[in-house]
Each structure stands twice: as structure tokens, then as C-alpha cells.
Coordinates of C-alpha atoms (C1' of nucleotides) in Angstrom, one line a residue:
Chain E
X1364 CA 21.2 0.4 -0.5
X1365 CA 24.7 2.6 -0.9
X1366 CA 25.1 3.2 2.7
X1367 CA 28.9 4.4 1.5
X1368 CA 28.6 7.3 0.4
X1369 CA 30.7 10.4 0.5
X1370 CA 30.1 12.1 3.4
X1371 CA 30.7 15.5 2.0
X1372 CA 28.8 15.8 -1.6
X1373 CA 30.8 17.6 -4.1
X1374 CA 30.1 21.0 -4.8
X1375 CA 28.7 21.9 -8.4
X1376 CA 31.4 23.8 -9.2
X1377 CA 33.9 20.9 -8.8
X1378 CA 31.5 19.0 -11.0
X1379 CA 31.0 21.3 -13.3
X1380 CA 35.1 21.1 -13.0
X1381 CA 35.2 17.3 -13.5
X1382 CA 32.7 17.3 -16.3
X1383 CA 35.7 18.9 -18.1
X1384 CA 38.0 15.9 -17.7
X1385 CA 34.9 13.4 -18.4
X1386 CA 32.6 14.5 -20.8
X1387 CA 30.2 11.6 -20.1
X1388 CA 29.8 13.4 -16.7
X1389 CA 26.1 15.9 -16.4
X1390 CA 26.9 18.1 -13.2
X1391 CA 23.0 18.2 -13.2
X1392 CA 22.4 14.8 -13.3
X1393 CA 25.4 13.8 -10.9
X1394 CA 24.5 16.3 -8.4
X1395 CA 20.6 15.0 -8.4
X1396 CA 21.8 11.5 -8.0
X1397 CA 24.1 12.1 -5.2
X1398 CA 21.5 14.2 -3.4
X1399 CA 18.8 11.4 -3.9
X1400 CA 21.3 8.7 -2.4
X1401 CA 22.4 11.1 0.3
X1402 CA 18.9 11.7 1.3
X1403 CA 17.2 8.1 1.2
X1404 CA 20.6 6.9 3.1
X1405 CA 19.8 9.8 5.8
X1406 CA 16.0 9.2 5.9
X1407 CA 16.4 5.5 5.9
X1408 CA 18.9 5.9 9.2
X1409 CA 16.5 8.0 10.6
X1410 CA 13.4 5.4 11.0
X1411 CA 15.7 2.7 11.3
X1412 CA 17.4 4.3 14.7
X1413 CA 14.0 4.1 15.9
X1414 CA 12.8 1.0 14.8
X1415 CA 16.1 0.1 16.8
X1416 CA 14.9 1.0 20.2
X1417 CA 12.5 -1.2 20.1
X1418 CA 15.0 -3.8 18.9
X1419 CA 14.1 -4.6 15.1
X1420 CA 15.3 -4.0 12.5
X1421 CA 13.4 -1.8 8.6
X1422 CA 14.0 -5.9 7.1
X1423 CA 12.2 -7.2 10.1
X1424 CA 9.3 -4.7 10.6
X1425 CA 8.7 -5.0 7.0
X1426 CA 7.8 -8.6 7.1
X1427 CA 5.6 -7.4 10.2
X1428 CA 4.0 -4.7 7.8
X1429 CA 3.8 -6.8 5.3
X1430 CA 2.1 -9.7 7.6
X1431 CA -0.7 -7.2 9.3
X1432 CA -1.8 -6.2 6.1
X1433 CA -2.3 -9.3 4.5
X1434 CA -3.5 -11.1 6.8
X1435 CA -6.2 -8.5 7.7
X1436 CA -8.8 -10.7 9.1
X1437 CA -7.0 -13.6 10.4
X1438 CA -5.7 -17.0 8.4
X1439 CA -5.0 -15.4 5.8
X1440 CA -2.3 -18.1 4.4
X1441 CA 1.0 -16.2 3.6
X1442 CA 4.4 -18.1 2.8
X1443 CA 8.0 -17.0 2.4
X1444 CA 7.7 -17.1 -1.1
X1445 CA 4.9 -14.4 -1.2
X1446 CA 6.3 -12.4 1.5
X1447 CA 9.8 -12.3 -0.5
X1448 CA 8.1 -11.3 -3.1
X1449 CA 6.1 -8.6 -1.0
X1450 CA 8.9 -7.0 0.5
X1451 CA 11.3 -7.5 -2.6
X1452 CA 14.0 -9.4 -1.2
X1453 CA 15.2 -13.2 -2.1
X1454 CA 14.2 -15.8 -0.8
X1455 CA 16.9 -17.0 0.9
X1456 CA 16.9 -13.5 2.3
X1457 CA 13.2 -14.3 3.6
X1458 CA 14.5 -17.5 5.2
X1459 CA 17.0 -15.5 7.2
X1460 CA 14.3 -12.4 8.5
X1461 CA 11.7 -15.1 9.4
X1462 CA 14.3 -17.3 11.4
X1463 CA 15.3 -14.5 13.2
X1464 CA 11.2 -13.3 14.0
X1465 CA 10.0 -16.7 14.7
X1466 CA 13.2 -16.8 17.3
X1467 CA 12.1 -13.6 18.6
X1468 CA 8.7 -14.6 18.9
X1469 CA 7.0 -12.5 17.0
X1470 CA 5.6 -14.6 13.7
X1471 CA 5.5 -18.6 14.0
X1472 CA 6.4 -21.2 11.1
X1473 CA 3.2 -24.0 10.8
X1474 CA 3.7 -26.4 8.0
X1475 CA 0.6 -26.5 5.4
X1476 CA -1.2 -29.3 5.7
X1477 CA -2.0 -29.5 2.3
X1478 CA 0.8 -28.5 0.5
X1479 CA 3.2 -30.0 1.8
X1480 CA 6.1 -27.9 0.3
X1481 CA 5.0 -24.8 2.1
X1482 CA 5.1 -23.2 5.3
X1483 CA 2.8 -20.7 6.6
X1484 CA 3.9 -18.0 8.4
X1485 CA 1.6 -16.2 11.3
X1486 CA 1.8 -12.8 13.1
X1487 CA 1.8 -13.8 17.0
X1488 CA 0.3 -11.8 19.8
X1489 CA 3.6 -10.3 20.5
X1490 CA 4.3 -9.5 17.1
X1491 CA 0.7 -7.5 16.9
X1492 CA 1.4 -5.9 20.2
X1493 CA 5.0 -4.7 19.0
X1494 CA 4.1 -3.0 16.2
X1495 CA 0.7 -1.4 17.9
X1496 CA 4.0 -0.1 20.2
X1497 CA 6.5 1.0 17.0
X1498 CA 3.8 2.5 14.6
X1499 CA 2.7 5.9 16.3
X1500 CA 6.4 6.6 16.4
X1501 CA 6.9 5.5 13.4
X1502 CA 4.7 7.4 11.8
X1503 CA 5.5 10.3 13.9
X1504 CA 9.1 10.0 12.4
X1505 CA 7.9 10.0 9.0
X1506 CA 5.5 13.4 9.5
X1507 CA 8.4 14.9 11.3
X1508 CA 11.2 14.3 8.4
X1509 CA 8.4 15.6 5.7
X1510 CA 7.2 18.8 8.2
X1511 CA 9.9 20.9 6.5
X1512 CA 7.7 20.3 2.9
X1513 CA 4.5 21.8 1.8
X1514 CA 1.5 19.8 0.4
X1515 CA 2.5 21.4 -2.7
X1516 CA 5.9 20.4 -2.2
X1517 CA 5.4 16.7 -1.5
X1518 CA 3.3 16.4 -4.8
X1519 CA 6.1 17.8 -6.6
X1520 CA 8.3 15.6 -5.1
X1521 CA 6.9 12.5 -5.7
X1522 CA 6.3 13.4 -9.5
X1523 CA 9.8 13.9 -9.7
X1524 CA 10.9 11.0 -7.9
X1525 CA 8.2 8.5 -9.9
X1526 CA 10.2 10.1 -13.2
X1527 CA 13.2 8.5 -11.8
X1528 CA 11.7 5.6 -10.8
X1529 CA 10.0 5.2 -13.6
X1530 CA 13.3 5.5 -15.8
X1531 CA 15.3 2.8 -13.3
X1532 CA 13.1 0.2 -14.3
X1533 CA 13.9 1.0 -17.9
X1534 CA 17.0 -1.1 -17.0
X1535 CA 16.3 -3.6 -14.9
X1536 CA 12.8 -4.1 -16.3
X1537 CA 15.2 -5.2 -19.8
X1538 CA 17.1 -7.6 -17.6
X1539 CA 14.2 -9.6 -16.0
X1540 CA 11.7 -9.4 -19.1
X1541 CA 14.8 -11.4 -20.5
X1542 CA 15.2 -13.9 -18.0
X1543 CA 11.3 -14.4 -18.7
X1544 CA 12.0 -15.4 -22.1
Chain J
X1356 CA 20.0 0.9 3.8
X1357 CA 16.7 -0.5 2.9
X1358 CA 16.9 -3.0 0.6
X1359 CA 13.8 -4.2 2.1
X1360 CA 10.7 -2.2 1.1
X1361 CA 7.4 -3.0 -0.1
X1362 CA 7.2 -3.7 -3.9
X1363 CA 4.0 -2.1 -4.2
X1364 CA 4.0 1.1 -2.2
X1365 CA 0.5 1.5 -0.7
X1366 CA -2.3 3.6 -3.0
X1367 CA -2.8 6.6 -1.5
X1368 CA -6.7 6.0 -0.4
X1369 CA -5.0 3.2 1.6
X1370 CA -2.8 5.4 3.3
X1371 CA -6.1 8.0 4.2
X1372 CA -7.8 4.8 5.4
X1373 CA -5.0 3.4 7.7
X1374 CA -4.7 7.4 8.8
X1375 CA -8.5 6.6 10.7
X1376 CA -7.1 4.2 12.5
X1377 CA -3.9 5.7 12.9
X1378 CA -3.8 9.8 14.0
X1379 CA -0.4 9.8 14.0
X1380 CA 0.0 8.8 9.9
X1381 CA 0.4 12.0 7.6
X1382 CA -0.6 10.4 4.5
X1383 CA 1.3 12.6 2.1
X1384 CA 4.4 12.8 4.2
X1385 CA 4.1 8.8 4.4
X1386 CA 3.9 8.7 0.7
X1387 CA 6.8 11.4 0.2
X1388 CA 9.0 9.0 2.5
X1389 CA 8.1 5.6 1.1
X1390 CA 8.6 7.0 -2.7
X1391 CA 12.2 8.6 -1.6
X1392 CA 13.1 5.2 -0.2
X1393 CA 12.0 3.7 -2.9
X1394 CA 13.6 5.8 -5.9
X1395 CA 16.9 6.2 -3.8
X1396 CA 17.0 2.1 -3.6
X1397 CA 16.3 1.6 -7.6
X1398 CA 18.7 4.0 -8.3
X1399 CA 21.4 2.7 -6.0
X1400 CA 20.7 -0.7 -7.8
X1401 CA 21.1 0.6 -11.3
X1402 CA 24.6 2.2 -10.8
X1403 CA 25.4 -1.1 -8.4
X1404 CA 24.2 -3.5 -11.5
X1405 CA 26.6 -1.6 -13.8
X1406 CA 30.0 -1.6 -11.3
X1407 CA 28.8 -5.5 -10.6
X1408 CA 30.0 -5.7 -14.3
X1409 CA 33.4 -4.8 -13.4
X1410 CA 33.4 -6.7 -10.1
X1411 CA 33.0 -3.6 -8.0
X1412 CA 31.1 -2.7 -5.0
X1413 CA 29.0 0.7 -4.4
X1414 CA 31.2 0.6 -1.4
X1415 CA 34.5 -0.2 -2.9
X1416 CA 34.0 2.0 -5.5
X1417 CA 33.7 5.0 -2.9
X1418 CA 36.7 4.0 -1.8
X1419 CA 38.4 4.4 -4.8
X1420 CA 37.0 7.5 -5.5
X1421 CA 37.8 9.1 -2.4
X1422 CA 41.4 8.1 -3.1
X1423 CA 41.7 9.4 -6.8
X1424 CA 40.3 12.6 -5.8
X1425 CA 42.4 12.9 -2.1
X1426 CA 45.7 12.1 -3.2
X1427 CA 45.2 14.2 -6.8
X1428 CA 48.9 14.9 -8.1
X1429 CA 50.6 11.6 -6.0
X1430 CA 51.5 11.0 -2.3
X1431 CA 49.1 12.8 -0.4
X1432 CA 48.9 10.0 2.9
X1433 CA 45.5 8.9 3.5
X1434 CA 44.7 6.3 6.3
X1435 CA 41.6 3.9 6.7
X1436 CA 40.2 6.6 9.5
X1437 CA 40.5 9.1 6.8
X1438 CA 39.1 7.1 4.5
X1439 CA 36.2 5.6 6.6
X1440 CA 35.5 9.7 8.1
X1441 CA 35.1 10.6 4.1
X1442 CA 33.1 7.6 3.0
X1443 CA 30.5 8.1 5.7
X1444 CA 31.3 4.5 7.3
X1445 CA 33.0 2.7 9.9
X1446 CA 36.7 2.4 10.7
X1447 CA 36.0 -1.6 11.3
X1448 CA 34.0 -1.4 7.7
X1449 CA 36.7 0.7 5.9
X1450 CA 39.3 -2.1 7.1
X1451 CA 37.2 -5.0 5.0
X1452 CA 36.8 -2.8 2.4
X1453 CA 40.2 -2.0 2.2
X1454 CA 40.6 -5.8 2.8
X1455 CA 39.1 -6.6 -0.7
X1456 CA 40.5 -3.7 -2.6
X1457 CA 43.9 -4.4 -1.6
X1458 CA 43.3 -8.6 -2.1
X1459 CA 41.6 -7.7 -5.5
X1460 CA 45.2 -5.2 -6.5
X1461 CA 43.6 -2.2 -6.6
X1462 CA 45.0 -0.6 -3.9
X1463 CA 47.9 -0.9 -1.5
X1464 CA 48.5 -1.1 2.3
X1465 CA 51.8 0.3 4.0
X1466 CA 52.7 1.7 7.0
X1467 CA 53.6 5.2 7.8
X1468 CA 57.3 5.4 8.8
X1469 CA 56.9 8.1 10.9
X1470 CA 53.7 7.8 12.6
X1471 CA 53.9 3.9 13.6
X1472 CA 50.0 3.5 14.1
X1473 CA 49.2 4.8 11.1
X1474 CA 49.0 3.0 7.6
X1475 CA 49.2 4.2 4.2
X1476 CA 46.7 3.4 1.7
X1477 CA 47.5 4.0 -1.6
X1478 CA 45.4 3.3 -5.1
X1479 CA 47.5 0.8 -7.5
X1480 CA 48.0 2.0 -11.1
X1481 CA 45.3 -0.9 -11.4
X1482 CA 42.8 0.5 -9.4
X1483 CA 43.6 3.8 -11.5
X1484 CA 43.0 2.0 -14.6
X1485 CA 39.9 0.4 -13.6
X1486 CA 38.5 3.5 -12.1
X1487 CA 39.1 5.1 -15.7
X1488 CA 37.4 2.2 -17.3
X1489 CA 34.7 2.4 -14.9
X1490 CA 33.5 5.9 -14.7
X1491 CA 32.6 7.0 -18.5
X1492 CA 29.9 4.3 -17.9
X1493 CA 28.9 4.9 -14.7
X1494 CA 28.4 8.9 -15.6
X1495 CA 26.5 7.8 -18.6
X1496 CA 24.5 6.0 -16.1
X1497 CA 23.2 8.5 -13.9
X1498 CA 22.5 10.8 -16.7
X1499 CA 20.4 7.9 -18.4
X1500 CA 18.6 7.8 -15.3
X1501 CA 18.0 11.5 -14.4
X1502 CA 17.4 12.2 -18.6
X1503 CA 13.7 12.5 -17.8
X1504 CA 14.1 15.2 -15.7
X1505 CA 14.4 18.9 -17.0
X1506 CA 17.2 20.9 -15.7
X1507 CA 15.2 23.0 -13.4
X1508 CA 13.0 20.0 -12.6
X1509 CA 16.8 18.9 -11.0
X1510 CA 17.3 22.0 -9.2
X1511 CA 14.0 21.4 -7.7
X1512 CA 14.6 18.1 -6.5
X1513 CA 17.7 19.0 -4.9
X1514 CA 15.6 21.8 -3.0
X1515 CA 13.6 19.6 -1.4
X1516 CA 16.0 17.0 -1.1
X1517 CA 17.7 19.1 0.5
X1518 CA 15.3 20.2 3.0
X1519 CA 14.6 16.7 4.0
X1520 CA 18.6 15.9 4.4
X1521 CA 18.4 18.9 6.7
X1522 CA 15.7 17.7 8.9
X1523 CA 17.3 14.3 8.8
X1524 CA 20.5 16.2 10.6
X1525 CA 18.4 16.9 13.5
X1526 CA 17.8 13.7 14.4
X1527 CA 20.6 12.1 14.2
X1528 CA 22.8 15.4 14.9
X1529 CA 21.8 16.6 18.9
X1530 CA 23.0 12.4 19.2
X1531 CA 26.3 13.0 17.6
X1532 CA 26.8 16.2 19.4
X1533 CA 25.7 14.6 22.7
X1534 CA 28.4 12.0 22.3
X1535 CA 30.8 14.6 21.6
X1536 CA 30.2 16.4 25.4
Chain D
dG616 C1' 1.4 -44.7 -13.3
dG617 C1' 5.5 -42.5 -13.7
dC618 C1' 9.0 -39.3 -15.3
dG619 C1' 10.4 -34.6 -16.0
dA620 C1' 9.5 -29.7 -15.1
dA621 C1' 8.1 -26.3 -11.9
dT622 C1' 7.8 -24.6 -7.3
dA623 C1' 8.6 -23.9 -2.0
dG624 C1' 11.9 -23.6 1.2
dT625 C1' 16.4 -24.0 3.1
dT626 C1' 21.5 -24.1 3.2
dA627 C1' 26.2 -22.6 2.1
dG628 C1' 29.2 -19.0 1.2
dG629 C1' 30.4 -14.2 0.2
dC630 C1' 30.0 -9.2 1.0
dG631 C1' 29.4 -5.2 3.5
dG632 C1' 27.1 -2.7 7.2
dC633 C1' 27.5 -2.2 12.4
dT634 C1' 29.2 -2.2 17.6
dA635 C1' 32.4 -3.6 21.1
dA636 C1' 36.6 -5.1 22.5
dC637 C1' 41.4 -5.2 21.7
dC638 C1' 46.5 -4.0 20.7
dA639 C1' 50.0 -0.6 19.5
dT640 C1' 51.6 3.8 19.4
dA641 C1' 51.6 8.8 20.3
dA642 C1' 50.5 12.8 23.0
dA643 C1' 49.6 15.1 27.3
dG644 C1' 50.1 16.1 31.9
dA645 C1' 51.3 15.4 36.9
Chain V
dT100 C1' 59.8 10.6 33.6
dC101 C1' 56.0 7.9 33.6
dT102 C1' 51.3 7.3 33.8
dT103 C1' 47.0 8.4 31.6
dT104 C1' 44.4 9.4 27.8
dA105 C1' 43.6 9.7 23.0
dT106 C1' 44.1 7.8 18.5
dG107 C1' 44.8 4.4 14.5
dG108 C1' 43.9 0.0 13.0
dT109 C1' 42.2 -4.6 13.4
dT110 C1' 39.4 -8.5 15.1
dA111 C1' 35.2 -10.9 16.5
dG112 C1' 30.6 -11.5 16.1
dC113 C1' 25.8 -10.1 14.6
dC114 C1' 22.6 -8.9 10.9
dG115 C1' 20.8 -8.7 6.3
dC116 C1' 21.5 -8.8 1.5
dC117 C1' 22.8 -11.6 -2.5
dT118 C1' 23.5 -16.0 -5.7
dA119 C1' 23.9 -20.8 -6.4
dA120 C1' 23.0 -25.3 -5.1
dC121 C1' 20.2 -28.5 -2.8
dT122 C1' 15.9 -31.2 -1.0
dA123 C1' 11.2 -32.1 -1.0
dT124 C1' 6.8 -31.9 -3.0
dT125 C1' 3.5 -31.1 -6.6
dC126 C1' 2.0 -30.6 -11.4
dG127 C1' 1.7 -31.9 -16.1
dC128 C1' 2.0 -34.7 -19.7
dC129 C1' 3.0 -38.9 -22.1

DNA sequence: GGCGAATAGTTAGGCGGCTAACCATAAAGA
DNA sequence: TCTTTATGGTTAGCCGCCTAACTATTCGCC
């Protein structure tokens, strides 16, 4: 999400220099966290200016993903609540994505008949056929970013990287268990 | 950039079995790419949830950085296209930025006497303040978050990290460089 | 049966990304 | 010199993210 972020990363030995002046600075720590950022940002970018060409955005192709999946078979009933959900956005944020998909065409909004409160949303033709045309590339983005990393190295990776995940929801998990309450 | 990603990242036998259908998927290098989206968004959050607490923005809060360490004994002149070129963002996105920070006190906006196009931005003994307020936490943060990882466990993810950022130049680099033909 | 709580979806308003277009000024060159 | 080009900064408009407030419907319980 940083998307500002210093385009230059400091170089351990001016951390190791600024841990001096803070001592709640870890050069370690700081250095790992600005590299994670740095690289996500970069890796994000790189899908995204892809998904781009084929005019969509990583929100909206999401919801596609998300859409496909789900709905494997075919009415499979899916509203904005469970795709926000899905894809980890508000809402509100949901509301916005959708308008601009069922405006492009590509999902359509059908109230339910039952519940009245709810709207089902539906993966078009065109939808289908868009990301049949985005997902070889897609996915021959993703095997080209990886190439430069072993097997070995991808396992290790994503140890490491479910430690730090792992750890993050250490404090938000706090924050929501104590909205629950 | 995410912000929108799946909240459950596939299983890994679903990723082999969407790999039939799909030749182009590399299951592990899908998996490496989702997870690094994934851990870079939670960890952007984290940092962003703490600076929240001090009405700050990820993006503002580069900005201030970038100033405190630029202009390190007093008047060294930075402008916005400075600014934007350091933070990784664009000139019309460092304006707002510096929009806010300057609305909010923090810093300040004049214009260069000499050069006539150029403005001056300079951090307010405010923004100084805050930033010293600010970062004890936001260091403690990032060790917090990177405390389950051993030290060489950190060097390691920097290595590969690294190797991804590099490959992530190549896509986005022959652009830059074609642009600058 | 009816009232309050919960739930689905949208709207309003703010922020921060972006690109493209636009002025003002400075620099460079015929 | 005077025009062209480059550069610095802002503005306008789009998108996606958020929270908070709102409407409509359903559920649950008295």
C-alpha cells in the first residue's frame, strides 16, 4: 500500500549510523522492512502495468478472480458483501470496483429475489473472455519476476515472509478481536 | 499498491490444479508473488495504523523524512521535484502532499529568490517535533514486526528480495530508458 | 404483530496515487 | 536578440482506498 517510498533505500551503514541517534532503531530489522516494501511496491507495479494494457486495474481483476472462482459452475450467488470480504477491501470500496465493472461490462448487478436487501453480482461473457485474454500473461509475469529464484529459494522465501505475516496480525488481529467484543 | 488482494491466498494444491488448465501458471512462483504481496501490504498497514495515531500518512511521512535527512544541519533548498524524484512519486502527487503538510504546519512553502520557478520547501520546527515524536515508535514498530526473524534469516530475505527488485527493474527499466531516447 | 437489532448496499467526503494539460521562468541556440 | 526548448510547479480529472452516515430489508424476541 506505501507506494511512497524512498526511491533510494538507505544503505546499512547509514542505519547502522542512525541507530546511534535512535536507539529504538534495529538496522536489521529497518533494512528488511524497507526491502519488503520496496519489493512488493515494485512487483505490484509490475503486474499492474500489464493488467493496464488491457485496461483494468489489480482492484478490478481481483473482483474478476475472485468472481471465476466462486462461481465455478455457474449461479453461484455472490454479493458485494462477500466479495469485500474476499478481496479484503470495504464495502463501500466494493461498491465503487463493481460500478465501475458493471459500467465496463464486464460483471452485471441483478437484485435477489428473495432477499430483497441484496444484489447479486455475475461474471458476463465479456468479463470471462477478458480474463481468458489477461491470465496467460499474467501468469507469465509472475513466473518471469520469480525466474531469478530457485525452488529452494521460493520455499525459503515464503517461510520467511509467513513469519512476518504471521507477526502483523499480532497487531491488527488485537484491534479487531476487540471490536468483536 | 494492492490494497486489494485475496484474504485467503489460494492452497497450494489449488494453484497445481489451476496450473492443468493453465500452462503458463508456475505454481511456486505464483505462491512466492501472492505471499510478497501479501506480507508487504500487512506490513505497510501496521506502520500506517501506528502514524494514523499521529494523523500522518505513509506518504506524508516520507515526505518528512526525506526533508529531515536532505536539509541535515539547516537550509539546504529542496523543491517539490526534488522531493517527488526522492520519494518515488509524482511531481502532481508531491504538490498534494505538500498541500496537506504545509495546511497541517508541518512544513513550509516559499519561493526561491533566485531561481523564480522554483519553490522552497522547508520542514517547520513542528514537523521537526512531530517527526521526533513519531519515529521511536515507528522503529519499535518494525522491529516488533521483523522480531521473529533471526538476523541471518534477515540477510536472507534481503537476498532474495533483492533478486526479485532486480528483475522487477527490467520490466519497468528498458520503458524508462526508452522514454529517455 | 410489532419494535429493535443486525445486515446489505450505497452515498458522501477525504486522501493519495496517476496522467495530461497548463503557466511561468530559465537556458540554449540560430 | 529572440525564439525554441527544457524545466518547475500547479491544476483538473480519474481511480481506488478509507470511514461514517444513511436507507432498506430481514431477523429475533417480547
Amino acid at each position: 500500500m506505501p507506494n511512497l517510498l524512498l526511491k533510494d533505500l538507505p544503505r546499512y551503514e547509514c542505519l547502522l549510523e542512525a541507530a546511534k541517534e535512535f536507539p529504538d532503531l534495529d538496522p536489521s530489522a529497518c533494512e528488511a522492512f524497507l526491502h519488503l516494501l520496496r519489493t512488493g511496491d515494485e512487483s505490484a507495479r509490475v503486474v499492474e502495468a500489464n493488467l493496464a494494457r488491457h485496461n483494468i486495474t489489480q482492484g478490478r481483476f481481483g473482483v474478476l478472480m475472485i468472481l471465476v472462482n466462486r462461481c465455478a459452475g455457474d449461479t453461484s450467488t455472490l454479493g458485494p458483501a462477500e466479495l469485500a470480504d474476499a478481496a479484503g477491501v470495504s464495502r463501500a470500496t466494493m461498491t465503487g470496483l463493481i460500478d465501475t465493472l458493471e459500467r465496463d461490462g464486464l460483471v452485471t448487478r441483478e437484485p435477489d429475489t428473495v432477499d430483497r436487501r441484496m444484489m447479486l453480482v455475475r461474471l458476463t461473457a465479456k468479463g470471462r473472455s477478458l480474463l481468458e485474454e489477461i491470465l496467460p500473461d499474467h501468469f507469465k509475469n509472475m513466473t518471469l519476476l520469480m525466474s531469478p529464484l530457485s525452488e529452494f529459494e521460493r520455499q525459503t522465501l515464503v517461510q520467511l515472509l509467513t513469519k512476518i505475516q504471521q507477526q502483523a496480525i499480532k497487531f491488527t488481529g488485537p484491534v479487531s478481536a476487540a471490536t468483536a467484543v
